[in-house]
Short mmCIF file of C-alpha atoms and ligand atoms in Angstrom, two decimals:
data_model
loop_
_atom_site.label_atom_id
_atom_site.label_comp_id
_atom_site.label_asym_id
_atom_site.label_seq_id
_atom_site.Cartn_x
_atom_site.Cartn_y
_atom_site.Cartn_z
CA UNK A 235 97.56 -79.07 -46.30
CA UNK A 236 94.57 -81.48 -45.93
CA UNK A 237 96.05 -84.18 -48.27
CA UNK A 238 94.70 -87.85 -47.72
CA UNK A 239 95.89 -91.33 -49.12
CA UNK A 240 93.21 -92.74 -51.47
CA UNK A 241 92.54 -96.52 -51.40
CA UNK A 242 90.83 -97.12 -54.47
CA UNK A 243 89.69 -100.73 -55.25
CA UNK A 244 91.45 -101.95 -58.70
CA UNK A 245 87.86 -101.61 -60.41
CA UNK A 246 87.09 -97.85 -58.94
CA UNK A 247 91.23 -97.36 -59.92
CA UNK A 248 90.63 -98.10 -63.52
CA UNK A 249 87.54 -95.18 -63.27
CA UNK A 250 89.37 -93.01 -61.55
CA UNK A 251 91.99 -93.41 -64.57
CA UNK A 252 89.24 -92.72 -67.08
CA UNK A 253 88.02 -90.00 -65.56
CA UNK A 254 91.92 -88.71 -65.10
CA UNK A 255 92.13 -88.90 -68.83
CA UNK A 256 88.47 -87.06 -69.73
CA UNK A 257 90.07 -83.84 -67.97
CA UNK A 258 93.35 -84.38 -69.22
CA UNK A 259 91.68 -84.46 -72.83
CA UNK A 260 89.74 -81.18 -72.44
CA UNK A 261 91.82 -79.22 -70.79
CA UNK A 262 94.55 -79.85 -73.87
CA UNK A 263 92.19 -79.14 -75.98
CA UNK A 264 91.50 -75.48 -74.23
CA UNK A 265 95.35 -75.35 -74.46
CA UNK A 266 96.05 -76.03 -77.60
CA UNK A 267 92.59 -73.69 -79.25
CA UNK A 268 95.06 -70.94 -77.46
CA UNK A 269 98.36 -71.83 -78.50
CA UNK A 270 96.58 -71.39 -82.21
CA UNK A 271 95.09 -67.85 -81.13
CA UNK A 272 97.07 -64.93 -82.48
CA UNK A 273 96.60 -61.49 -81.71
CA UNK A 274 94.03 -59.29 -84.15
CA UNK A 275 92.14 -62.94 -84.67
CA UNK A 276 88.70 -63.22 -83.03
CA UNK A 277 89.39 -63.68 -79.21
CA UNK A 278 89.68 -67.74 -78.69
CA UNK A 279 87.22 -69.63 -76.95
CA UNK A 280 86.27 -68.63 -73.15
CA UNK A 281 84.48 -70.92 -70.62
CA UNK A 282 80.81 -70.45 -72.44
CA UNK A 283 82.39 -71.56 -75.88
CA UNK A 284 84.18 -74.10 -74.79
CA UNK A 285 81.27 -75.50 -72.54
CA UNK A 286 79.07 -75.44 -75.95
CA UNK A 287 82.09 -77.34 -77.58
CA UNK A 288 82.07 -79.77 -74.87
CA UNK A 289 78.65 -80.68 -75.49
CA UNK A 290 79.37 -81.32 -79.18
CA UNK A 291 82.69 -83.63 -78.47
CA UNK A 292 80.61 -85.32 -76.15
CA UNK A 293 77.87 -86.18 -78.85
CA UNK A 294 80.74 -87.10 -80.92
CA UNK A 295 82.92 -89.31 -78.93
CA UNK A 296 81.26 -92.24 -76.92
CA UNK A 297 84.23 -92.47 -74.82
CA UNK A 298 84.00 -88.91 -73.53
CA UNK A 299 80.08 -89.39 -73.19
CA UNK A 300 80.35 -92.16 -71.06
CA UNK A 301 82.67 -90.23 -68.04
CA UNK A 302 80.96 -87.64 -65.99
CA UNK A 303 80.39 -84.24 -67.03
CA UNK A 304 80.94 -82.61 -63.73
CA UNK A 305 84.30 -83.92 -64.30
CA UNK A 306 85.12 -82.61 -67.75
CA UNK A 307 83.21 -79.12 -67.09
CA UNK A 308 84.94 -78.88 -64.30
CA UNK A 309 88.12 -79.00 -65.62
CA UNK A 310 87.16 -76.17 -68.15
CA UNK A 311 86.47 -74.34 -65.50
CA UNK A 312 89.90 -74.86 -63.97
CA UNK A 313 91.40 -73.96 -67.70
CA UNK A 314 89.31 -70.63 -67.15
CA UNK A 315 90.82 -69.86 -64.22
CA UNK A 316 94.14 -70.20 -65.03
CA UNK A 317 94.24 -68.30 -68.04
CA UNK A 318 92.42 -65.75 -65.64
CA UNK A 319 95.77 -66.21 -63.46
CA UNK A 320 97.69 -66.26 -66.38
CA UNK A 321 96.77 -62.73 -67.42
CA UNK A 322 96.76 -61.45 -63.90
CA UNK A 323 100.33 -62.08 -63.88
CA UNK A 324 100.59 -64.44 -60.61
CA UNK A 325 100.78 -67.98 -62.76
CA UNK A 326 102.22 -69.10 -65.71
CA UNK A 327 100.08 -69.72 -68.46
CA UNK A 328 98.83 -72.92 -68.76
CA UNK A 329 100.22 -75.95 -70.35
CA UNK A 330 99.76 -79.54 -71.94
CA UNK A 331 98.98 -82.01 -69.22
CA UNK A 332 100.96 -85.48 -69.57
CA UNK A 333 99.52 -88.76 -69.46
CA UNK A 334 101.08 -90.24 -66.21
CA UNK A 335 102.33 -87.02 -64.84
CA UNK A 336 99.55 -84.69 -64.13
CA UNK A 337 96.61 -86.93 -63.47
CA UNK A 338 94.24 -85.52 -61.56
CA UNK A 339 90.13 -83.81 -61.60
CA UNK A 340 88.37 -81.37 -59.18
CA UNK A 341 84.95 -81.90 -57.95
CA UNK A 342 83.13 -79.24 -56.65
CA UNK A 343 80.14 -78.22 -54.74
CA UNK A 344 80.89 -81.35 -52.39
CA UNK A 345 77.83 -81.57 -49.76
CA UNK A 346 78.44 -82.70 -46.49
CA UNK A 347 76.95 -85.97 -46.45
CA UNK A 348 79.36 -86.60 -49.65
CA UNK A 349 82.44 -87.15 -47.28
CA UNK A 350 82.51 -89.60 -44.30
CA UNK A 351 83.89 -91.43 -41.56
CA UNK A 352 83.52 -95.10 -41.44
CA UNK A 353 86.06 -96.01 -38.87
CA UNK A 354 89.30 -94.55 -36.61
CA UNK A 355 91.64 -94.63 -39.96
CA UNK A 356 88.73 -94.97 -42.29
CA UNK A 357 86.91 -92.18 -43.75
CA UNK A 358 85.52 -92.49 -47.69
CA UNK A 359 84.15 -89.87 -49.85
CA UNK A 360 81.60 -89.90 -53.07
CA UNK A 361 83.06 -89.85 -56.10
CA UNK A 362 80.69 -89.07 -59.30
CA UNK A 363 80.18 -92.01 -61.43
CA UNK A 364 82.43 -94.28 -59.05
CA UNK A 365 80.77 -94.11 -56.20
CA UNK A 366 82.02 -94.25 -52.33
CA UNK A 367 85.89 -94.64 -52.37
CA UNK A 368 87.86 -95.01 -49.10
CA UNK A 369 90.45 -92.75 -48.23
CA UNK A 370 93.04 -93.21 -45.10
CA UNK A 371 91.78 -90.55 -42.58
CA UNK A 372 95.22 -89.33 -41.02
CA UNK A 373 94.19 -86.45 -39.30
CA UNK A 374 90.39 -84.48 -39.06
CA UNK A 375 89.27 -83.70 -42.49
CA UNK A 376 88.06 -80.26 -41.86
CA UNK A 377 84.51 -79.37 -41.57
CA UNK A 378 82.72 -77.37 -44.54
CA UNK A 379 84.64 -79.60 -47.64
CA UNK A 380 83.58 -77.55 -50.47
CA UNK A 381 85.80 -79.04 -53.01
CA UNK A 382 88.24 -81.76 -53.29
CA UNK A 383 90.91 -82.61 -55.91
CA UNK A 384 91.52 -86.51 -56.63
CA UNK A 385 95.42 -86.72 -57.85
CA UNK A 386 97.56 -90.00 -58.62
CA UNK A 387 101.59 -89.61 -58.75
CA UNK A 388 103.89 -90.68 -60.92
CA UNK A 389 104.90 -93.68 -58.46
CA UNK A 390 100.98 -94.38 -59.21
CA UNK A 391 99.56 -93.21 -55.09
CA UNK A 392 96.43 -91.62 -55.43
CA UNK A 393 95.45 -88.47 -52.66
CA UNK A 394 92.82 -86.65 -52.13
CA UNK A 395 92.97 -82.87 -51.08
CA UNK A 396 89.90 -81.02 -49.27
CA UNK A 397 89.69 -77.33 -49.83
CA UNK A 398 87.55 -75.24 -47.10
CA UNK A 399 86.21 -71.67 -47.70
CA UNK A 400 87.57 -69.83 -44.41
CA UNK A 401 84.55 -68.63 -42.83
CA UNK A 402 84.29 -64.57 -42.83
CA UNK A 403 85.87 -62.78 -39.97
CA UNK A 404 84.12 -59.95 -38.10
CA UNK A 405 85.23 -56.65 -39.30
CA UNK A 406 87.20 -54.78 -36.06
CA UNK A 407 84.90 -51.60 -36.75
CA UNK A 408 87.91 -49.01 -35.93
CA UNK A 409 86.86 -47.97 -39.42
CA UNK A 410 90.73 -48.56 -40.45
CA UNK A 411 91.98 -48.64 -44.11
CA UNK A 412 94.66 -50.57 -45.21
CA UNK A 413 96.52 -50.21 -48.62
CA UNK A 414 98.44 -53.26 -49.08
CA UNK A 415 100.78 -53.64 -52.27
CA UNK A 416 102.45 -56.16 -53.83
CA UNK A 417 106.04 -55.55 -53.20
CA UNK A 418 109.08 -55.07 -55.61
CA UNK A 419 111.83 -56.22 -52.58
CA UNK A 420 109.14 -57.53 -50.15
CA UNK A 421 105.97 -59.87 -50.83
CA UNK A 422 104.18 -57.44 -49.28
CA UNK A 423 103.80 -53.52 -47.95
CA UNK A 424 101.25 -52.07 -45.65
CA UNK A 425 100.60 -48.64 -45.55
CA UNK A 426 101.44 -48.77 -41.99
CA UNK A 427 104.97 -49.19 -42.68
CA UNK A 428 105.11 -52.94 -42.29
CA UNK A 429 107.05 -54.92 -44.87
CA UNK A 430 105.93 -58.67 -45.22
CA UNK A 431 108.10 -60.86 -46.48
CA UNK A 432 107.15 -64.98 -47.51
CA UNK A 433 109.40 -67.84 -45.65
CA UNK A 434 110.97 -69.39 -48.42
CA UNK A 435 113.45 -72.51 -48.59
CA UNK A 436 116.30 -72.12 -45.57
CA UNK A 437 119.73 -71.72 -46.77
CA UNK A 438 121.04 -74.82 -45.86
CA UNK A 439 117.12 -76.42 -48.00
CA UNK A 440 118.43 -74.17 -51.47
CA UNK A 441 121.79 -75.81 -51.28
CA UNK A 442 120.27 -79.12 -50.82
CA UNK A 443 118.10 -78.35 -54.06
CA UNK A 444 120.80 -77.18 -55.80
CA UNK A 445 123.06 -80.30 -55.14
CA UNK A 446 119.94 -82.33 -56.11
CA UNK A 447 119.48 -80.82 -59.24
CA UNK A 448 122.81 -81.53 -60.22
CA UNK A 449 122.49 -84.91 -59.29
CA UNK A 450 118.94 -85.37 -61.46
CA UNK A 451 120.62 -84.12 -64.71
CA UNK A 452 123.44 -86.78 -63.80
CA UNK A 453 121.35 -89.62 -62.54
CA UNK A 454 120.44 -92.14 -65.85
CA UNK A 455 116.32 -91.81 -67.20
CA UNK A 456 114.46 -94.78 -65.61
CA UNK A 457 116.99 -95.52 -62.62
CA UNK A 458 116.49 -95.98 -59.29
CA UNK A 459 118.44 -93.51 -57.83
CA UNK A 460 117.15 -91.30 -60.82
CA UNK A 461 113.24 -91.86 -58.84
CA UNK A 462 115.01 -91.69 -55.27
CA UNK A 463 116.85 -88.05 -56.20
CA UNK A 464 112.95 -86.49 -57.87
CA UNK A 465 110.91 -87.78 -54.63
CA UNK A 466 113.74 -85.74 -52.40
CA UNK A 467 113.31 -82.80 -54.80
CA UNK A 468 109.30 -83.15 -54.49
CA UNK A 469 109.63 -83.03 -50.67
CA UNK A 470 111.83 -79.44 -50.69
CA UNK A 471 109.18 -78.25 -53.03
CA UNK A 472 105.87 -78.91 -50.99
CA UNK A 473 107.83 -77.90 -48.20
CA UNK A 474 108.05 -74.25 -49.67
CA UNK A 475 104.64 -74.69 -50.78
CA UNK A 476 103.35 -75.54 -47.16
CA UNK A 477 105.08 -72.54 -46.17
CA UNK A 478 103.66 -69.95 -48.61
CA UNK A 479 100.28 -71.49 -48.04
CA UNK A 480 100.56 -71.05 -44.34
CA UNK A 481 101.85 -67.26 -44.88
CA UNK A 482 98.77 -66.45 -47.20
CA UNK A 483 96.59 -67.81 -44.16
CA UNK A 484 97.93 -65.95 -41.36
CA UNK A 485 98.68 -62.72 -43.11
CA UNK A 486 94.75 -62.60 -44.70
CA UNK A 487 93.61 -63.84 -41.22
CA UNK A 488 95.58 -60.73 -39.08
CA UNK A 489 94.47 -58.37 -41.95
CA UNK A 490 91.35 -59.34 -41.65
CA UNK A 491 90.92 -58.75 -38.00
CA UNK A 492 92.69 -55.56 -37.69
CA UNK A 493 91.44 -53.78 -40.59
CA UNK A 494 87.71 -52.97 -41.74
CA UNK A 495 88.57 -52.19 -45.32
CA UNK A 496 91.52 -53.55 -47.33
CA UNK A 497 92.41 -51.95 -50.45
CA UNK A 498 94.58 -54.39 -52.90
CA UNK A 499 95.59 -53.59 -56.72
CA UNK A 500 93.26 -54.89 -58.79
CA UNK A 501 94.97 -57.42 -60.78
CA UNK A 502 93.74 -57.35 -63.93
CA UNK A 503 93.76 -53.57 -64.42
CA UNK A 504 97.95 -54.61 -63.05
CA UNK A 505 98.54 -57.02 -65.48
CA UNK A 506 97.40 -54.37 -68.33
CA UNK A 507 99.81 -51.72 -67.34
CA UNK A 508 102.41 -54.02 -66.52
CA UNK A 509 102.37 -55.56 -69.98
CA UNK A 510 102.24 -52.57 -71.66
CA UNK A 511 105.56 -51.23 -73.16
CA UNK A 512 107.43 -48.54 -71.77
CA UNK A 513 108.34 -47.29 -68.12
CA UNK A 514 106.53 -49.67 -66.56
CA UNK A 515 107.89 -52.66 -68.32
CA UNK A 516 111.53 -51.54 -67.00
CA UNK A 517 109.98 -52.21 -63.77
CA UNK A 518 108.73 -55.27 -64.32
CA UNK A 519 111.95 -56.52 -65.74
CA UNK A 520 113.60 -55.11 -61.99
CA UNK A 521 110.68 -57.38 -60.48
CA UNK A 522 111.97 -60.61 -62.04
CA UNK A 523 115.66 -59.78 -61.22
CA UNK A 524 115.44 -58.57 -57.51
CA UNK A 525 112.56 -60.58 -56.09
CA UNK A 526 114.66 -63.24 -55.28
CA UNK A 527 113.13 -64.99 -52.28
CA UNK A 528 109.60 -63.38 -52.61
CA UNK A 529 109.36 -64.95 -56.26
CA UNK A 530 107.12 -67.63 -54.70
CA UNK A 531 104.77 -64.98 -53.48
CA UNK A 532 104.85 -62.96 -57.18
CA UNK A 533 104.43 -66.72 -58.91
CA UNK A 534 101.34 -67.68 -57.33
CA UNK A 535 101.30 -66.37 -53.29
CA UNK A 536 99.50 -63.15 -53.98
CA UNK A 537 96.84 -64.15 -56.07
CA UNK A 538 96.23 -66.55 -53.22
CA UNK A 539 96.38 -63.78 -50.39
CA UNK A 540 94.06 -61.88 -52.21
CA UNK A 541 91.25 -64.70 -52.55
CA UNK A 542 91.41 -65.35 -48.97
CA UNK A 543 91.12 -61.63 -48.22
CA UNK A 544 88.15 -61.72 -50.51
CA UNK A 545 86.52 -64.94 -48.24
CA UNK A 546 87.60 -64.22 -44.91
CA UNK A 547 86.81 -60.18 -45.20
CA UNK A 548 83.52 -60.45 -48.25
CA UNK A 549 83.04 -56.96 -49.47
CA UNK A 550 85.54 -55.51 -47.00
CA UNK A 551 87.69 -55.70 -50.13
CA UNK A 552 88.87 -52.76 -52.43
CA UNK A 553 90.16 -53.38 -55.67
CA UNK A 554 92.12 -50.51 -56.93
CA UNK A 555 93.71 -49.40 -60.46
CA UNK A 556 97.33 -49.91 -59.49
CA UNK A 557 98.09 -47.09 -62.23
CA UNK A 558 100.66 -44.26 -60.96
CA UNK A 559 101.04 -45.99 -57.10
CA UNK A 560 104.63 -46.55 -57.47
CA UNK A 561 105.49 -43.26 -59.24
CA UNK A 562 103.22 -40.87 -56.58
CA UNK A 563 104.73 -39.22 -54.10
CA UNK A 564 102.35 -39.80 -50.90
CA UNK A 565 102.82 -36.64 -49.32
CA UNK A 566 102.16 -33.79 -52.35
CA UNK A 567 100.93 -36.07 -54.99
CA UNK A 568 103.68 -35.41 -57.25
CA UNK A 569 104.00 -37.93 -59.88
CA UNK A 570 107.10 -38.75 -61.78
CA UNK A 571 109.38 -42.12 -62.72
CA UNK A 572 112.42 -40.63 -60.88
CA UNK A 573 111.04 -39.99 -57.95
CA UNK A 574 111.44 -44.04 -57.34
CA UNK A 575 115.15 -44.19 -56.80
CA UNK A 576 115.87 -47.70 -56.82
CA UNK A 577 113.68 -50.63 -56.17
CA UNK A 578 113.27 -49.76 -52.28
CA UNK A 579 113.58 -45.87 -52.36
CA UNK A 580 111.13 -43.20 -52.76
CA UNK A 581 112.18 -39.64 -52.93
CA UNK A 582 109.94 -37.31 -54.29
CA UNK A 583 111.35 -35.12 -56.88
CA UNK A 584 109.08 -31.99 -55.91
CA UNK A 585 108.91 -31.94 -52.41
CA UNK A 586 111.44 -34.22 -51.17
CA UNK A 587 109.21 -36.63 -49.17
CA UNK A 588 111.11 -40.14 -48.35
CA UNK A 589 109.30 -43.58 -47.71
CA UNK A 590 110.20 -46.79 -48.72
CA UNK A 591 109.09 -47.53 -52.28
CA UNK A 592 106.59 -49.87 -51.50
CA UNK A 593 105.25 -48.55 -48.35
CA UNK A 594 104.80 -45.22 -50.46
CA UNK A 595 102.46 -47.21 -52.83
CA UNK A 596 101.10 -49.25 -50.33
CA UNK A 597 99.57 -45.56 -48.96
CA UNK A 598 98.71 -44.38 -52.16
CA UNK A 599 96.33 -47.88 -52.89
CA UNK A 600 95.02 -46.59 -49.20
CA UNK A 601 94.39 -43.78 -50.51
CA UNK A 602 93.07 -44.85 -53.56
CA UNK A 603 90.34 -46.86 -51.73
CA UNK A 604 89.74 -44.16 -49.66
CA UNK A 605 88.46 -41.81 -52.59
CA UNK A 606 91.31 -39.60 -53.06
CA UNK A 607 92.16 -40.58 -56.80
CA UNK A 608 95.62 -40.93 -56.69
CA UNK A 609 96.44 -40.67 -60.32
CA UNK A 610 94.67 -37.81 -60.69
CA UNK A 611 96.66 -35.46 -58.61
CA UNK A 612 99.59 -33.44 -60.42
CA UNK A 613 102.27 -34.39 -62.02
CA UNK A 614 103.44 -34.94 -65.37
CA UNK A 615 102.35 -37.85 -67.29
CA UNK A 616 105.88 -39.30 -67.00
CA UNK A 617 104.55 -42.43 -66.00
CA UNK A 618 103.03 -42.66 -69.63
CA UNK A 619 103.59 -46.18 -71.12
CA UNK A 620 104.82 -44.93 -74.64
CA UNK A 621 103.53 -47.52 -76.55
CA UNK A 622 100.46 -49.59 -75.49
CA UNK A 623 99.35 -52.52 -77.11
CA UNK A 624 95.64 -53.50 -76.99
CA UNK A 625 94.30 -55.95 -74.36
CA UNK A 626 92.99 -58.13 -76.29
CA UNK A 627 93.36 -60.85 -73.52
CA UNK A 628 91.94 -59.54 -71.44
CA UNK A 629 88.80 -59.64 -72.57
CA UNK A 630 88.80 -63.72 -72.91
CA UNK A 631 88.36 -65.10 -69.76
CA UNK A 632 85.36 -63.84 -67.53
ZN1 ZN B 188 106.18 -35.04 -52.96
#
């Protein structure tokens, strides 16, 4: 990850602080308007609303009208985002932000001239408001900054992480389809029979953060060894991080350049059925139990994968309704719940067709894209959730 050490001067510290606190303020108060939304109320506020609002708190409050707007829409639009996440089922929904412990703000729409090097070790980058702020250049910042996210830790370091967009990769023009699906026992299936799974923590690393654990509910609040035992923790986690970020890149790069159209789920018309009682909850249930290792990619990885699909492959890209993939038998079209004998088996109840379970709907998302409509074909509507609720979610974040 392209994380560099900020140097801030103790004035531009104090406005980074401020500015820290402005998106700290309105993205609790996005959080809490929803944490007061109940269901049959009018939907709560989405990004429009709450950018009106903004305008109105800033009119009120001379401390919020003094900080930088980019800053506080900005992180608005980050609240949007992850309630968009939130519903899609790949993040948890978002939650109060702690003075001291999650300080940070995005900027986006960086230009080019905003971010440069002054010397060997030197680079500094323009901050709104603040101005130019030096930053330790440890390796090549890489070229086409789009947006960057200023952060300070609890041990009070401040970093700055550069996101690129991935430039688009030329389509292989084979005229391939792929159908890839979010797996139940992998991270991923490909219709082509491949099974993709998402390096997690070694054995030997989930002992270590086991033992570590222990020791943090042991270790006394405020001690030293209390601070030493949360750094080591820290380091295991961005170490799994690094390593699910580095998956998401080389899987949406080699799908990219072997495939001319990928067909995904789409993940809003998933987290629908998914929510919705009945068979499909049973599954969902199975997901949190048996994903074990590929949690990481269910939590946040494939949400990830698919927005780098979307930017290295633009409108080579298939959404899909996800409806009826897992319960379709590939080769007839059969549909029924038994058919899927356990998590990783597929046998179709008609014609007796065996796959792997996810490979199965990994072909029938192929499919899917392709124009044959999967749910369509036969079977009984055993697949039926028996009691859906309305999405009324759904229909707050755009
Ligand atoms: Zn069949």
């Amino acid at each position: 990850m392209s994380r560099y050490r900020l140097q801030p001067s103790p004035g531009q510290e104090r406005a980074l602080l401020e500015h820290c606190a402005h998106a700290r303020f309105v993205w609790n108060l996005a959080v809490e308007q929803h944490a007061h939304w109940k269901a049959g109320r009018v939907s709560a506020p989405g990004f429009a609303e709450h950018c009106r609002q903004l305008t109105e708190a800033r009119a009120a409050f001379e401390w919020l009208r003094a900080g930088s707007i980019i800053v506080q829409q900005q992180a608005l639009k980050d609240f949007a985002q992850a309630m968009a996440n939130f519903f899609g089922k790949t993040h948890r929904r978002p939650t109060w932000r702690r003075r001291g412990r999650d300080e940070g703000f995005r900027i986006v729409a960086v230009k080019t001239s905003e971010v440069r090097r002054l010397s060997r070790r030197v680079g500094e980058l323009r901050v709104p408001k603040i101005g130019w702020v030096r930053f330790r250049w440890s390796r090549a910042v890489p070229e086409g900054v789009k947006s960057y996210r200023v952060t300070r830790d609890a041990l009070g370091r401040w970093h700055v992480a550069f996101a690129v967009i991935p430039d688009p990769i030329p389509a292989p023009g084979t005229g391939a389809v792929v159908g890839v699906d979010r797996g139940v026992t992998v991270a991923a299936a490909l219709s082509t029979g491949e099974l993709l799974t998402v390096p997690a923590l070694r054995e030997a690393e989930q002992t270590r953060l086991r033992r570590l654990r222990r020791k943090l509910a042991k270790a006394k609040r405020g001690s030293n060894r209390r601070g030493r035992v949360k750094q080591a923790i820290a380091r295991l986690r961005a170490r799994e991080s690094d390593r699910r970020k580095d998956w998401v890149e080389k899987t949406s790069t080699d799908l990219a350049r072997r495939f001319d159209v990928i067909a995904v789920e789409d993940l809003k018309i998933a987290a629908m059925t998914r929510s919705a009682k009945g068979s499909m909850q049973e599954l969902g249930r199975n997901v949190r139990q048996k994903a074990g290792l590929n949690r990481g990619i269910l939590a946040n990885g494939w949400g990830a994968l698919v927005k780098r699909l979307e930017q290295k492959a633009p409108s080579r890209v298939r959404k899909v309704n996800p409806r009826y993939t897992s319960q379709t038998c590939n080769g007839c079209g059969h549909r029924a719940a038994e058919s899927r004998e356990s998590q990783s088996r597929f046998r179709c109840v008609a014609c007796g067709w065996r796959d792997n379970a996810d490979v199965n709907a990994a072909k029938n998302v192929r499919d899917t894209a392709a124009g044959h409509a999967v749910a369509a074909r036969g079977g009984l509507p055993l697949g039926e959730p028996a009691n859906r609720e309305p999405q009324r979610d759904l229909l707050l974040v755009e």
